[in-house]
PDB file of C-alpha atoms in Angstrom:
ATOM      1  CA  MET U   1     -66.425  64.150  15.525  1.00 51.00           C
ATOM      2  CA  VAL U   2     -63.515  65.142  17.745  1.00 60.00           C
ATOM      3  CA  LEU U   3     -60.501  62.860  18.022  1.00 63.00           C
ATOM      4  CA  GLU U   4     -57.580  63.143  20.417  1.00 68.00           C
ATOM      5  CA  VAL U   5     -54.563  64.416  18.453  1.00 70.00           C
ATOM      6  CA  THR U   6     -50.898  64.164  19.400  1.00 71.00           C
ATOM      7  CA  ASN U   7     -48.485  66.283  17.378  1.00 71.00           C
ATOM      8  CA  THR U   8     -44.904  64.970  17.451  1.00 68.00           C
ATOM      9  CA  ASN U   9     -42.260  66.333  15.041  1.00 70.00           C
ATOM     10  CA  ASN U  10     -44.987  67.864  12.832  1.00 74.00           C
ATOM     11  CA  VAL U  11     -46.672  64.452  12.496  1.00 72.00           C
ATOM     12  CA  LYS U  12     -50.271  64.243  13.683  1.00 71.00           C
ATOM     13  CA  VAL U  13     -51.264  60.999  15.395  1.00 70.00           C
ATOM     14  CA  TYR U  14     -54.994  60.486  15.953  1.00 67.00           C
ATOM     15  CA  THR U  15     -56.226  58.268  18.779  1.00 64.00           C
ATOM     16  CA  VAL U  16     -59.224  56.365  17.437  1.00 61.00           C
ATOM     17  CA  SER U  17     -59.737  53.989  20.326  1.00 55.00           C
ATOM     18  CA  GLY U  18     -59.600  54.103  24.055  1.00 52.00           C
ATOM     19  CA  SER U  19     -60.391  52.115  27.149  1.00 43.00           C
ATOM     20  CA  SER U  20     -64.057  53.107  27.284  1.00 46.00           C
ATOM     21  CA  LEU U  21     -64.651  54.123  23.685  1.00 46.00           C
ATOM     22  CA  THR U  22     -64.646  50.818  21.821  1.00 47.00           C
ATOM     23  CA  ARG U  23     -66.809  48.710  24.105  1.00 50.00           C
ATOM     24  CA  LYS U  24     -70.346  47.900  23.082  1.00 55.00           C
ATOM     25  CA  LEU U  25     -73.226  47.970  25.504  1.00 53.00           C
ATOM     26  CA  PRO U  26     -73.906  44.551  26.971  1.00 56.00           C
ATOM     27  CA  ASP U  27     -77.330  43.027  26.421  1.00 55.00           C
ATOM     28  CA  TRP U  28     -78.039  42.782  30.137  1.00 57.00           C
ATOM     29  CA  LEU U  29     -77.558  46.509  30.757  1.00 59.00           C
ATOM     30  CA  VAL U  30     -80.737  48.167  31.985  1.00 60.00           C
ATOM     31  CA  LYS U  31     -82.620  50.567  29.737  1.00 67.00           C
ATOM     32  CA  ARG U  32     -82.006  53.540  32.022  1.00 68.00           C
ATOM     33  CA  LYS U  33     -78.231  53.070  31.778  1.00 71.00           C
ATOM     34  CA  ARG U  34     -78.512  52.819  27.988  1.00 68.00           C
ATOM     35  CA  ARG U  35     -80.401  56.114  27.857  1.00 72.00           C
ATOM     36  CA  GLU U  36     -77.724  57.757  30.008  1.00 75.00           C
ATOM     37  CA  LEU U  37     -74.954  56.524  27.714  1.00 73.00           C
ATOM     38  CA  GLN U  38     -76.773  57.835  24.647  1.00 72.00           C
ATOM     39  CA  LYS U  39     -76.437  61.325  26.158  1.00 76.00           C
ATOM     40  CA  ASP U  40     -72.746  60.798  27.012  1.00 76.00           C
ATOM     41  CA  VAL U  41     -70.610  62.777  24.532  1.00 76.00           C
ATOM     42  CA  GLU U  42     -67.632  60.410  24.780  1.00 74.00           C
ATOM     43  CA  TRP U  43     -69.849  57.399  24.070  1.00 69.00           C
ATOM     44  CA  THR U  44     -71.670  59.003  21.115  1.00 69.00           C
ATOM     45  CA  ARG U  45     -68.414  60.142  19.454  1.00 71.00           C
ATOM     46  CA  ARG U  46     -66.711  56.760  19.623  1.00 70.00           C
ATOM     47  CA  ILE U  47     -65.297  55.108  16.517  1.00 68.00           C
ATOM     48  CA  GLU U  48     -65.813  51.420  15.922  1.00 67.00           C
ATOM     49  CA  LEU U  49     -63.191  49.686  13.801  1.00 67.00           C
ATOM     50  CA  ILE U  50     -63.939  46.643  11.650  1.00 69.00           C
ATOM     51  CA  GLN U  51     -62.183  43.536  12.922  1.00 67.00           C
ATOM     52  CA  ASP U  52     -59.855  41.772  10.421  1.00 69.00           C
ATOM     53  CA  PHE U  53     -60.189  44.635   7.930  1.00 72.00           C
ATOM     54  CA  GLY U  54     -57.105  43.720   5.957  1.00 74.00           C
ATOM     55  CA  PHE U  55     -55.378  41.212   3.722  1.00 77.00           C
ATOM     56  CA  PRO U  56     -52.272  39.069   4.268  1.00 77.00           C
ATOM     57  CA  GLU U  57     -50.484  40.662   1.295  1.00 81.00           C
ATOM     58  CA  ALA U  58     -52.452  43.506  -0.319  1.00 80.00           C
ATOM     59  CA  SER U  59     -55.883  44.607  -1.434  1.00 81.00           C
ATOM     60  CA  LEU U  60     -56.215  46.119  -4.891  1.00 82.00           C
ATOM     61  CA  ARG U  61     -59.943  46.879  -5.128  1.00 85.00           C
ATOM     62  CA  LEU U  62     -62.449  47.974  -2.517  1.00 86.00           C
ATOM     63  CA  LYS U  63     -66.093  48.903  -3.137  1.00 87.00           C
ATOM     64  CA  VAL U  64     -69.063  49.678  -0.907  1.00 86.00           C
ATOM     65  CA  THR U  65     -72.399  48.118  -1.890  1.00 86.00           C
ATOM     66  CA  PRO U  66     -75.139  50.489  -3.121  1.00 87.00           C
ATOM     67  CA  ASP U  67     -77.151  49.985   0.084  1.00 85.00           C
ATOM     68  CA  GLY U  68     -74.108  51.113   2.129  1.00 83.00           C
ATOM     69  CA  GLN U  69     -74.266  48.099   4.463  1.00 85.00           C
ATOM     70  CA  PHE U  70     -71.321  46.059   3.133  1.00 87.00           C
ATOM     71  CA  CYS U  71     -67.839  46.520   1.736  1.00 86.00           C
ATOM     72  CA  MET U  72     -66.413  44.068  -0.815  1.00 88.00           C
ATOM     73  CA  ALA U  73     -62.668  43.886  -1.315  1.00 89.00           C
ATOM     74  CA  THR U  74     -60.348  41.757  -3.426  1.00 88.00           C
ATOM     75  CA  GLY U  75     -56.769  40.899  -2.562  1.00 85.00           C
ATOM     76  CA  VAL U  76     -53.702  39.208  -3.968  1.00 84.00           C
ATOM     77  CA  TYR U  77     -51.593  36.207  -2.941  1.00 82.00           C
ATOM     78  CA  LYS U  78     -53.534  34.073  -2.359  1.00 85.00           C
ATOM     79  CA  PRO U  79     -56.233  35.703  -4.510  1.00 87.00           C
ATOM     80  CA  GLN U  80     -59.343  36.210  -2.424  1.00 89.00           C
ATOM     81  CA  ILE U  81     -62.593  38.097  -1.996  1.00 88.00           C
ATOM     82  CA  ARG U  82     -63.681  39.439   1.378  1.00 87.00           C
ATOM     83  CA  VAL U  83     -66.996  40.988   2.381  1.00 87.00           C
ATOM     84  CA  PHE U  84     -67.236  43.164   5.491  1.00 86.00           C
ATOM     85  CA  ASP U  85     -70.483  43.934   7.308  1.00 84.00           C
ATOM     86  CA  PHE U  86     -70.734  47.501   8.633  1.00 79.00           C
ATOM     87  CA  ALA U  87     -73.688  46.709  10.922  1.00 78.00           C
ATOM     88  CA  ASN U  88     -71.782  44.007  12.815  1.00 77.00           C
ATOM     89  CA  VAL U  89     -68.386  45.708  12.365  1.00 76.00           C
ATOM     90  CA  ALA U  90     -66.851  42.416  11.246  1.00 78.00           C
ATOM     91  CA  MET U  91     -65.910  40.322   8.235  1.00 81.00           C
ATOM     92  CA  LYS U  92     -68.893  38.445   6.796  1.00 84.00           C
ATOM     93  CA  PHE U  93     -66.859  35.922   4.792  1.00 83.00           C
ATOM     94  CA  ASP U  94     -63.800  35.421   2.627  1.00 87.00           C
ATOM     95  CA  ARG U  95     -63.420  33.241  -0.448  1.00 87.00           C
ATOM     96  CA  HIS U  96     -60.209  32.214  -2.175  1.00 87.00           C
ATOM     97  CA  THR U  97     -60.125  32.171  -5.974  1.00 86.00           C
ATOM     98  CA  ASP U  98     -57.890  30.508  -8.570  1.00 87.00           C
ATOM     99  CA  ALA U  99     -56.924  33.735 -10.325  1.00 87.00           C
ATOM    100  CA  GLU U 100     -56.245  37.313  -9.266  1.00 86.00           C
ATOM    101  CA  ASN U 101     -59.136  39.773  -9.588  1.00 86.00           C
ATOM    102  CA  VAL U 102     -58.416  42.651 -11.954  1.00 87.00           C
ATOM    103  CA  ASN U 103     -61.692  44.460 -11.326  1.00 87.00           C
ATOM    104  CA  PHE U 104     -65.199  43.760 -10.072  1.00 88.00           C
ATOM    105  CA  CYS U 105     -68.594  45.380  -9.770  1.00 89.00           C
ATOM    106  CA  VAL U 106     -71.498  44.773  -7.420  1.00 88.00           C
ATOM    107  CA  LEU U 107     -74.687  44.023  -9.354  1.00 89.00           C
ATOM    108  CA  SER U 108     -77.228  43.913  -6.518  1.00 87.00           C
ATOM    109  CA  ASP U 109     -77.982  46.353  -3.705  1.00 87.00           C
ATOM    110  CA  ASP U 110     -76.187  44.066  -1.282  1.00 85.00           C
ATOM    111  CA  TRP U 111     -73.181  41.765  -1.757  1.00 85.00           C
ATOM    112  CA  THR U 112     -75.106  38.725  -3.076  1.00 86.00           C
ATOM    113  CA  LYS U 113     -74.517  39.396  -6.800  1.00 88.00           C
ATOM    114  CA  SER U 114     -71.191  40.560  -8.150  1.00 87.00           C
ATOM    115  CA  MET U 115     -69.175  40.218 -11.341  1.00 88.00           C
ATOM    116  CA  HIS U 116     -65.398  39.679 -11.284  1.00 85.00           C
ATOM    117  CA  LEU U 117     -62.870  40.160 -14.079  1.00 84.00           C
ATOM    118  CA  GLN U 118     -59.962  37.829 -13.341  1.00 86.00           C
ATOM    119  CA  ASN U 119     -56.433  37.549 -14.672  1.00 86.00           C
ATOM    120  CA  ASP U 120     -56.118  33.947 -15.812  1.00 79.00           C
ATOM    121  CA  ARG U 121     -52.662  32.599 -15.251  1.00 59.00           C
TER     122      ARG U 121
END
């Protein structure tokens, strides 16, 4: 993948989005146009960023599920768990907890079963 790079004062800045790079194909677009865009180099090398991929304060743990479809993350103040869906490039859900998560592990192939070690206050 080739990204546009700007080098200012020996600091590389990568452009990961652009006016035509982050848009998805609309459902009403004809099949011929879709086939043309699949051959377009700029369209095939685009990067899609997950919306709301962050926490108000900080995230201490982040793990990808074994099937590679989801990312589970835990954050602090207010303690919470967030699951992100790679297929939809969005947050699936977030849940607030009573205590801060120290560590966690995903037990199933997807996000449905997980075990959390929490720091009781």
